Amino acid sequence: MEPLLAVDFGSTYTKAVLFDIASAGVVATAQSPSTVATDVTIGLGHVLEDLSRRTGIDLGRVRALACSSAAGGLRVAVSGLVPALSLEAARRAALGAGAKIVSAHGFKLTARTLAEIEATAPDIVLLAGGTNGGDEEVILHNAGILARSKMSTPVIVAGNECVTQECVDLLAAAGKPVRIARNLLPEVGRIDVESVHATIRELFITGITHAKGIDRVATQLELAADIVPTPAAVLEAARLLAQGSGSRKGFGDTVVVDVGGATTDVHSAASGAPSIPGVVQRGLPELWLKRTVEGDLGMRINAQTIVERYGRANLAQLANAPGSSVSLDEAAVDNYVGRVGQRTEHVPADTAERALDKALARAAVQVAMSRHAGSLREVYTPTGSVTVQEGKDLGETAAVIGVGGVLARGEDPRFILEGALAAGDPQSLLPRNPALYLDRKYILFGIGLLAGVNPDAAAAIACEYLERLPRQT
C-alpha cells in the first residue's frame, strides 16, 4: 500500500480521503465538524482519529495534501475600470484562483466605495484597470484611494503596466503590502490571468493560511505540498477530468456543479466556442477554466432567494414532477423554505420535504448554470441580422458532475442534475447530452489535490469512484 491523505478544511466540516496510490483506490473517508472558530487542529484530530481507528494506519506518518475554505475562504475585493472589461477580467481571475468576491467596483473609487470595501474585510485587494498604453488616470486614482484606507490588506496591482510602478509607490509609501502582477487585460480582447493566479497563491500560502490558523495543521500532517484554496482544488479536478492524464483519456468538456447550503458553484473546463452554425462570438474572451459562485442560490441560507429567482409556482410544479407521490402547492413551498432558512441544519424528514428539497436543488442548478453559460442575441447590421454569442457555449459538454449533500444523500440526483441541461432547446448554450456523474463519496477535492502530484492515479481514482448515473428509460 502507498497511502496518501487529502484533507479539506471547510467552514462547516473538515473532510478527509485516504487514497492508496499503489492500487489507485480509496481506502476510507471521514468528516467531522470544523473547529476553525477555536483551533482548526481539533476537528482535524477527530478526523485522523476516526480514520486511524478504522484503517489501523498511523496517519501522522502518511504524506498529506490539504485545501481550505474555512474562515470564509479566500476573500478578495476587486477594482477595475470598465465593468464589462477590466473589472470583469479581475472577477474571473480572482474566482479562478479560488476566491470569494466580497466586493467589486468599476471606475473611480470614492470615499463611500472605499468604506464598502473596508467593511467586507478582504484578504486581498486586486487592483486592475486600463490596457497597456491605455487609460492611466483611473488606476492611479484608485491606488491613491486605497493608500489612504485603514486596511493593511495586501494589494495586487494588475493593470496598465505603464503606471504600475507609480501605483506601487503610492501604496508602499502608505505602508500597504503590495505585489505586482502582469496586466489582466493587456489589450482589448485578451485576458492574462496566470500572473495574478500565481500571486494570489503566494499570498494565500505565505500569509492568509497563517492569519486564519490553517498552517497549524503542519503539526499533525506531513504535508507534501502547500495548502491551496478548496475551489482551486475542485477546478483542478475539472481540468484533469476534461483533459485526462498521460495514461488515461479525459472526458472532454466537463462541468462540475456544487450545490451547497449557502452557494451554488459551477466550474467548467471547456473552450466554450460556438457550436451552433452561423453564430459569431463577441465580448470578453472566456477562460477555458471558469468558475462562478452564485451567492444567492443556497439550499438553506439562501433558500428564499431560490424561490424568488425561480418562482413559487415553478417550484411547486417541480416538487410535483411526474412520478411524485405528493401534491404540494405554493403555500407548502413557502412553509418549507421559511423553516429551512431558520434551521440551516435541517434534513428532510418525510416524502413531502424530500420532494421540496429536490425541487430547490434542481432550481438552484438550473439558475446557476444559466448564469455560468453564455447567451445568444440578435444583432442587426447593414447586411442583415447576426446571431451573437456572449459567454461560453457548453452545448457540447461531455460530462456534468454533481457535488453536494443534497445530491450525495438525496434519492434522485439525476433529477437534480438535469436542471443543468438544455431541455431540448436547440438555441440553448447549456449542455445538450452529457453523461451525468455523482461525487457521492466527496472525493473531488482530493482528486484535484492529487492531480498536482500524481495525475495518473488521480484520473484512475476519479474514473473508478465517480458514480455514473443511469439514463432514464
Coordinates of C-alpha atoms in Angstrom, one line a residue:
M1 CA 0.0 0.0 0.0
E2 CA 1.1 3.6 -0.8
P3 CA -1.2 5.8 1.3
L4 CA -1.8 9.5 0.7
L5 CA -4.2 11.6 2.7
A6 CA -6.2 14.5 1.3
V7 CA -7.9 16.9 3.7
D8 CA -10.4 19.7 3.1
F9 CA -10.8 22.3 5.9
G10 CA -14.3 23.6 5.3
S11 CA -16.2 26.2 7.2
T12 CA -18.7 23.6 8.3
Y13 CA -16.9 20.2 8.0
T14 CA -13.3 19.0 7.9
K15 CA -13.3 16.2 5.4
A16 CA -10.6 13.7 4.6
V17 CA -10.0 11.0 2.0
L18 CA -7.3 8.3 2.4
F19 CA -6.1 7.2 -1.0
D20 CA -4.0 4.1 -1.9
I21 CA -1.8 5.3 -4.8
A22 CA -0.5 1.8 -5.5
S23 CA -3.9 0.4 -6.2
A24 CA -5.5 3.7 -7.3
G25 CA -8.2 3.3 -4.8
V26 CA -10.0 4.9 -1.9
V27 CA -9.2 3.3 1.5
A28 CA -11.6 5.3 3.6
T29 CA -13.3 8.7 4.0
A30 CA -14.2 10.7 7.1
Q31 CA -15.6 14.0 8.2
S32 CA -16.1 16.0 11.4
P33 CA -17.5 19.4 12.3
S34 CA -14.8 22.1 11.7
T35 CA -13.3 23.9 14.7
V36 CA -11.9 26.9 12.9
A37 CA -13.5 29.3 15.4
T38 CA -11.3 27.8 18.2
D39 CA -8.5 25.6 16.8
V40 CA -8.7 24.1 13.4
T41 CA -6.5 21.2 14.5
I42 CA -9.1 19.9 16.9
G43 CA -11.5 19.0 14.1
L44 CA -8.6 17.6 12.1
G45 CA -7.7 15.4 15.1
H46 CA -11.2 14.0 15.2
V47 CA -11.0 13.0 11.5
L48 CA -7.5 11.5 11.9
E49 CA -8.5 9.5 14.9
D50 CA -11.6 8.1 13.1
L51 CA -9.6 7.1 10.0
S52 CA -6.8 5.6 12.1
R53 CA -9.2 3.6 14.1
R54 CA -10.9 2.2 11.0
T55 CA -7.8 1.5 9.0
G56 CA -5.1 0.8 11.5
I57 CA -2.8 3.3 9.8
D58 CA -0.7 5.9 11.6
L59 CA -1.7 8.9 9.6
G60 CA 1.0 11.1 11.3
R61 CA 3.5 9.3 9.1
V62 CA 1.5 9.5 5.8
R63 CA 2.1 12.1 3.1
A64 CA -0.8 14.6 3.1
L65 CA -2.3 17.3 0.8
A66 CA -4.7 19.9 2.0
C67 CA -7.0 22.6 0.9
S68 CA -9.2 25.1 2.8
S69 CA -12.3 27.2 2.5
A70 CA -12.5 27.7 6.3
A71 CA -13.0 31.1 8.0
G72 CA -14.8 32.5 5.0
G73 CA -12.4 31.2 2.4
L74 CA -10.2 33.4 0.3
R75 CA -11.9 36.8 0.4
V76 CA -11.0 39.2 -2.5
A77 CA -12.1 42.7 -3.3
V78 CA -11.7 43.7 -7.0
S79 CA -11.4 47.1 -8.6
G80 CA -11.3 47.9 -12.3
L81 CA -12.1 50.4 -14.9
V82 CA -14.9 49.4 -17.3
P83 CA -17.2 46.9 -15.6
A84 CA -17.6 44.7 -18.7
L85 CA -13.8 44.7 -19.4
S86 CA -11.0 45.1 -16.8
L87 CA -13.4 44.7 -13.8
E88 CA -14.9 41.5 -15.3
A89 CA -11.4 40.2 -16.1
A90 CA -10.4 40.8 -12.4
R91 CA -13.5 39.0 -11.2
R92 CA -12.8 36.0 -13.4
A93 CA -9.1 35.9 -12.3
A94 CA -10.0 36.0 -8.6
L95 CA -12.7 33.3 -9.0
G96 CA -10.4 31.1 -11.0
A97 CA -7.8 31.4 -8.2
G98 CA -10.4 30.0 -5.7
A99 CA -11.5 33.3 -4.2
K100 CA -14.8 34.5 -2.9
I101 CA -15.6 38.0 -4.4
V102 CA -16.7 40.2 -1.4
S103 CA -16.8 43.5 -3.4
A104 CA -16.4 44.6 -7.0
H105 CA -16.2 48.2 -8.1
G106 CA -15.6 49.8 -11.5
F107 CA -14.4 53.3 -12.5
K108 CA -13.1 55.6 -9.8
L109 CA -13.3 54.6 -6.2
T110 CA -14.9 57.2 -3.8
A111 CA -14.9 57.6 0.0
R112 CA -18.2 55.7 0.0
T113 CA -17.0 52.7 -2.1
L114 CA -13.8 52.6 0.0
A115 CA -15.8 52.3 3.1
E116 CA -17.8 49.5 1.5
I117 CA -14.5 47.6 0.7
E118 CA -13.2 48.1 4.2
A119 CA -16.5 46.8 5.7
T120 CA -16.1 43.5 3.7
A121 CA -12.6 42.8 5.4
P122 CA -11.0 41.3 2.3
D123 CA -7.9 39.2 2.5
I124 CA -6.6 40.7 -0.8
V125 CA -7.5 43.7 -3.0
L126 CA -7.0 43.1 -6.7
L127 CA -6.4 46.5 -8.4
A128 CA -6.9 46.4 -12.2
G129 CA -7.7 48.9 -14.9
G130 CA -6.6 50.0 -18.3
T131 CA -5.0 48.2 -21.2
N132 CA -1.2 48.7 -21.6
G133 CA -0.8 52.2 -23.1
G134 CA -4.5 52.9 -22.4
D135 CA -6.2 54.8 -19.5
E136 CA -3.9 55.7 -16.7
E137 CA -6.0 58.1 -14.6
V138 CA -8.4 55.7 -13.0
I139 CA -6.0 53.1 -11.7
L140 CA -3.7 55.8 -10.3
H141 CA -6.7 57.4 -8.6
N142 CA -7.8 54.1 -7.2
A143 CA -4.3 53.3 -5.9
G144 CA -4.3 56.7 -4.1
I145 CA -7.7 56.0 -2.5
L146 CA -6.5 52.5 -1.3
A147 CA -3.3 54.1 0.0
R148 CA -5.5 56.3 2.3
S149 CA -7.5 53.3 3.5
K150 CA -7.5 51.9 7.0
M151 CA -6.7 48.4 5.7
S152 CA -3.4 46.6 6.0
T153 CA -4.6 44.1 3.3
P154 CA -2.2 43.2 0.5
V155 CA -2.9 44.9 -2.8
I156 CA -2.1 43.2 -6.1
V157 CA -1.6 45.7 -8.9
A158 CA -2.5 44.1 -12.2
G159 CA -3.5 47.0 -14.5
N160 CA -2.0 49.3 -17.1
E161 CA 1.7 48.5 -16.9
C162 CA 2.7 52.0 -17.9
V163 CA 1.8 53.2 -14.4
T164 CA 2.2 50.0 -12.4
Q165 CA 5.3 51.4 -10.6
E166 CA 3.6 54.7 -9.8
C167 CA 0.7 52.7 -8.2
V168 CA 3.1 50.6 -6.2
D169 CA 4.9 53.7 -5.0
L170 CA 1.7 55.3 -3.8
L171 CA 0.7 52.2 -1.9
A172 CA 4.1 51.4 -0.5
A173 CA 4.6 54.9 0.7
A174 CA 1.4 54.5 2.8
G175 CA 2.8 51.3 4.3
K176 CA 0.5 48.9 2.3
P177 CA 1.7 45.5 1.4
V178 CA 1.8 45.4 -2.4
R179 CA 2.5 42.9 -5.1
I180 CA 2.9 43.3 -8.9
A181 CA 1.3 41.1 -11.4
R182 CA 1.0 41.3 -15.2
N183 CA -1.9 43.3 -16.6
L184 CA -5.0 41.2 -16.6
L185 CA -6.2 42.9 -19.8
P186 CA -3.0 43.8 -21.7
E187 CA -5.1 44.6 -24.8
V188 CA -8.7 44.6 -25.7
G189 CA -9.8 41.1 -26.4
R190 CA -7.1 39.3 -24.4
I191 CA -7.1 38.2 -20.8
D192 CA -3.9 37.1 -19.0
V193 CA -4.7 35.6 -15.6
E194 CA -1.6 33.4 -14.9
S195 CA 0.5 36.0 -13.2
V196 CA -2.4 37.1 -10.9
H197 CA -3.2 33.4 -10.1
A198 CA 0.4 32.8 -9.1
T199 CA 0.5 36.0 -6.9
I200 CA -2.8 35.1 -5.2
R201 CA -1.5 31.6 -4.5
E202 CA 1.7 33.0 -3.0
L203 CA -0.3 35.3 -0.7
F204 CA -2.6 32.5 0.3
I205 CA 0.3 30.3 1.2
T206 CA 2.5 32.8 3.0
G207 CA 0.0 35.0 4.8
I208 CA -3.6 34.0 4.7
T209 CA -3.4 30.5 6.0
H210 CA -1.2 31.8 8.8
A211 CA -3.7 34.6 9.7
K212 CA -6.5 32.1 9.9
G213 CA -4.6 29.4 11.8
I214 CA -4.8 26.9 9.0
D215 CA -1.0 26.5 8.8
R216 CA -1.0 24.9 12.3
V217 CA -2.1 21.6 10.6
A218 CA 1.5 21.1 9.8
T219 CA 1.9 19.9 13.4
Q220 CA -0.4 17.0 12.7
L221 CA 0.2 16.3 9.0
E222 CA 3.2 15.5 6.9
L223 CA 2.3 18.0 4.2
A224 CA 3.7 17.1 0.7
A225 CA 2.7 20.5 -0.8
D226 CA 1.3 23.9 0.1
I227 CA -2.2 24.3 1.3
V228 CA -4.5 25.7 -1.5
P229 CA -8.0 27.2 -1.6
T230 CA -10.6 24.4 -1.9
P231 CA -12.3 25.9 -5.0
A232 CA -8.9 25.9 -6.8
A233 CA -8.6 22.2 -6.0
V234 CA -12.0 21.4 -7.4
L235 CA -11.2 23.5 -10.6
E236 CA -8.0 21.4 -11.0
A237 CA -10.1 18.3 -10.7
A238 CA -12.4 19.6 -13.5
R239 CA -9.3 20.3 -15.7
L240 CA -7.9 16.8 -15.1
L241 CA -11.2 15.1 -15.9
A242 CA -11.6 17.1 -19.1
Q243 CA -8.0 16.6 -20.4
G244 CA -7.1 13.3 -18.8
S245 CA -3.6 12.3 -17.8
G246 CA -0.7 10.7 -19.6
S247 CA -2.2 7.2 -19.2
R248 CA -5.9 8.0 -19.3
K249 CA -8.1 9.8 -21.7
G250 CA -10.2 12.6 -20.4
F251 CA -14.0 13.1 -20.7
G252 CA -13.7 16.1 -22.9
D253 CA -15.6 19.3 -22.0
T254 CA -16.5 19.0 -18.3
V255 CA -18.8 20.9 -15.9
V256 CA -18.8 20.5 -12.1
V257 CA -21.9 21.8 -10.2
D258 CA -21.5 22.1 -6.4
V259 CA -24.9 22.7 -4.6
G260 CA -24.3 23.9 -1.1
G261 CA -26.2 25.4 1.8
A262 CA -25.1 29.0 1.1
T263 CA -24.0 29.0 -2.6
T264 CA -24.1 27.0 -5.8
D265 CA -20.8 26.9 -7.6
V266 CA -20.2 26.0 -11.2
H267 CA -16.8 25.0 -12.7
S268 CA -16.3 24.4 -16.4
A269 CA -13.3 23.1 -18.3
A270 CA -14.3 23.9 -21.9
S271 CA -13.4 26.4 -24.7
G272 CA -17.0 27.5 -24.9
A273 CA -16.6 28.3 -28.7
P274 CA -19.9 28.4 -30.7
S275 CA -21.3 25.0 -31.6
I276 CA -24.3 26.4 -33.4
P277 CA -23.8 27.1 -37.1
G278 CA -23.7 30.8 -38.0
V279 CA -23.2 32.1 -34.5
V280 CA -20.5 34.8 -34.0
Q281 CA -18.7 35.1 -30.6
R282 CA -18.2 38.5 -29.2
G283 CA -17.4 40.1 -25.8
L284 CA -14.6 39.5 -23.4
P285 CA -12.8 36.1 -24.2
E286 CA -13.8 33.3 -21.9
L287 CA -11.3 31.3 -19.8
W288 CA -11.0 27.6 -20.6
L289 CA -11.2 27.0 -16.9
K290 CA -14.0 29.1 -15.5
R291 CA -15.6 29.3 -12.1
T292 CA -18.7 31.1 -11.0
V293 CA -20.2 31.4 -7.5
E294 CA -23.9 32.1 -7.1
G295 CA -24.1 33.5 -3.6
D296 CA -27.9 33.9 -3.8
L297 CA -28.5 30.3 -4.6
G298 CA -28.1 28.2 -1.4
M299 CA -30.2 25.3 -0.2
R300 CA -30.5 26.7 3.3
I301 CA -29.1 30.2 3.9
N302 CA -30.5 31.4 0.6
A303 CA -33.4 29.1 0.0
Q304 CA -35.8 32.0 -0.1
T305 CA -33.8 33.6 -2.9
I306 CA -34.1 30.5 -4.9
V307 CA -37.9 30.8 -4.7
E308 CA -37.6 34.5 -5.8
R309 CA -35.4 33.7 -8.7
Y310 CA -37.3 30.6 -9.9
G311 CA -40.8 31.3 -8.8
R312 CA -43.2 29.6 -6.3
A313 CA -45.4 28.1 -8.9
N314 CA -42.5 26.7 -10.8
L315 CA -41.0 25.2 -7.7
A316 CA -44.3 23.6 -6.7
Q317 CA -44.5 22.1 -10.2
L318 CA -41.0 20.7 -9.8
A319 CA -41.9 19.2 -6.5
N320 CA -45.0 17.6 -8.1
A321 CA -43.0 16.2 -11.0
P322 CA -44.3 13.0 -12.8
G323 CA -43.8 10.0 -10.6
S324 CA -44.0 12.1 -7.4
S325 CA -46.3 10.7 -4.7
V326 CA -47.1 14.1 -3.2
S327 CA -49.3 17.0 -4.1
L328 CA -47.8 20.3 -3.0
D329 CA -48.9 23.9 -3.5
E330 CA -47.2 27.3 -3.3
A331 CA -48.0 27.6 0.4
A332 CA -46.1 24.3 1.1
V333 CA -43.1 25.8 -0.7
D334 CA -43.2 28.9 1.4
N335 CA -43.7 27.0 4.6
Y336 CA -40.7 24.7 3.9
V337 CA -38.4 27.4 2.7
G338 CA -39.2 29.5 5.8
R339 CA -38.3 26.6 8.1
V340 CA -35.0 25.6 6.4
G341 CA -33.9 29.2 6.2
Q342 CA -34.2 29.4 10.0
R343 CA -32.8 26.0 10.7
T344 CA -30.0 25.6 8.3
E345 CA -29.0 22.2 9.6
H346 CA -32.4 20.7 8.8
V347 CA -32.5 17.4 6.9
P348 CA -35.8 16.4 5.1
A349 CA -37.9 14.3 7.3
D350 CA -40.6 12.9 5.0
T351 CA -41.6 12.4 1.4
A352 CA -43.0 15.9 1.0
E353 CA -39.9 17.5 2.4
R354 CA -37.7 15.4 0.2
A355 CA -39.7 16.4 -2.8
L356 CA -39.3 20.1 -1.9
D357 CA -35.6 19.8 -1.2
K358 CA -35.1 18.1 -4.6
A359 CA -37.1 20.9 -6.3
L360 CA -35.0 23.6 -4.6
A361 CA -31.8 21.8 -5.7
R362 CA -32.8 21.5 -9.3
A363 CA -33.9 25.1 -9.4
A364 CA -30.6 26.2 -7.9
V365 CA -28.7 24.1 -10.6
Q366 CA -30.8 25.5 -13.4
V367 CA -30.4 29.1 -12.5
A368 CA -26.7 28.8 -11.7
M369 CA -26.0 27.0 -15.0
S370 CA -27.9 29.6 -17.0
R371 CA -25.7 32.3 -15.4
H372 CA -22.5 30.4 -16.0
A373 CA -23.2 29.6 -19.6
G374 CA -23.3 32.2 -22.3
S375 CA -26.3 33.7 -24.1
L376 CA -27.4 34.4 -27.7
R377 CA -28.9 37.7 -29.1
E378 CA -29.7 39.0 -32.5
V379 CA -27.7 42.0 -33.7
Y380 CA -28.8 43.9 -36.8
T381 CA -26.1 45.0 -39.2
P382 CA -26.3 46.7 -42.6
T383 CA -26.1 43.3 -44.3
G384 CA -28.8 41.7 -42.1
S385 CA -29.2 40.1 -38.7
V386 CA -26.4 38.2 -37.0
T387 CA -26.7 35.8 -34.0
V388 CA -24.1 36.8 -31.4
Q389 CA -22.9 34.6 -28.6
E390 CA -21.6 36.3 -25.4
G391 CA -20.0 33.9 -22.9
K392 CA -19.5 30.2 -23.1
D393 CA -21.3 27.7 -25.2
L394 CA -21.5 24.5 -23.1
G395 CA -23.7 22.6 -25.6
E396 CA -21.0 20.0 -26.4
T397 CA -20.2 19.3 -22.7
A398 CA -19.4 15.6 -22.3
A399 CA -19.7 15.3 -18.6
V400 CA -21.6 17.0 -15.8
I401 CA -20.5 16.1 -12.3
G402 CA -22.7 16.8 -9.2
V403 CA -21.3 17.6 -5.8
G404 CA -23.0 18.4 -2.5
G405 CA -25.1 16.8 0.2
V406 CA -28.4 17.1 -1.5
L407 CA -27.0 15.1 -4.4
A408 CA -24.9 12.6 -2.4
R409 CA -27.7 11.8 0.1
G410 CA -30.8 12.6 -1.9
E411 CA -33.0 10.0 -3.6
D412 CA -32.9 11.3 -7.2
P413 CA -29.6 13.0 -8.1
R414 CA -30.3 12.6 -11.8
F415 CA -33.5 14.7 -11.5
I416 CA -31.4 17.5 -9.8
L417 CA -28.6 17.4 -12.3
E418 CA -30.9 17.5 -15.2
G419 CA -31.5 21.1 -14.3
A420 CA -28.1 21.8 -15.9
L421 CA -29.3 20.6 -19.3
A422 CA -30.6 22.4 -22.4
A423 CA -34.0 20.6 -22.2
G424 CA -34.4 20.2 -25.9
D425 CA -33.9 23.9 -26.8
P426 CA -31.6 23.9 -29.9
Q427 CA -30.7 27.5 -29.2
S428 CA -29.7 26.9 -25.6
L429 CA -26.0 27.1 -24.7
L430 CA -26.4 24.6 -21.8
P431 CA -25.2 21.0 -22.1
R432 CA -27.3 19.1 -24.5
N433 CA -26.4 15.4 -24.0
P434 CA -23.7 14.9 -21.4
A435 CA -23.1 11.9 -19.2
L436 CA -24.1 12.7 -15.6
Y437 CA -21.8 11.7 -12.7
L438 CA -22.1 12.0 -8.9
D439 CA -19.4 12.5 -6.3
R440 CA -21.1 10.5 -3.7
K441 CA -18.0 9.9 -1.6
Y442 CA -16.9 13.6 -1.5
I443 CA -13.6 12.9 -3.1
L444 CA -13.4 15.5 -5.9
F445 CA -11.4 18.0 -3.8
G446 CA -8.9 15.2 -3.2
I447 CA -8.8 14.3 -6.9
G448 CA -7.8 17.9 -7.6
L449 CA -5.1 17.9 -4.9
L450 CA -3.8 14.5 -6.0
A451 CA -3.7 15.7 -9.7
G452 CA -0.8 18.0 -8.7
V453 CA 1.5 15.2 -7.6
N454 CA 0.2 12.1 -9.4
P455 CA -2.2 12.9 -12.2
D456 CA -2.4 9.2 -13.4
A457 CA -3.5 8.0 -10.0
A458 CA -5.9 10.9 -9.7
A459 CA -7.5 10.2 -13.1
A460 CA -7.8 6.5 -12.4
I461 CA -9.4 7.0 -9.0
A462 CA -11.9 9.6 -10.4
C463 CA -13.0 7.2 -13.1
E464 CA -13.4 4.4 -10.6
Y465 CA -15.2 6.2 -7.9
L466 CA -17.3 8.9 -9.6
E467 CA -20.7 7.3 -10.0
R468 CA -22.2 7.5 -13.5
L469 CA -26.0 8.0 -13.2
P470 CA -28.0 5.7 -15.5
R471 CA -30.1 7.3 -18.2
Q472 CA -33.9 7.2 -17.6
T473 CA -35.7 4.8 -19.9

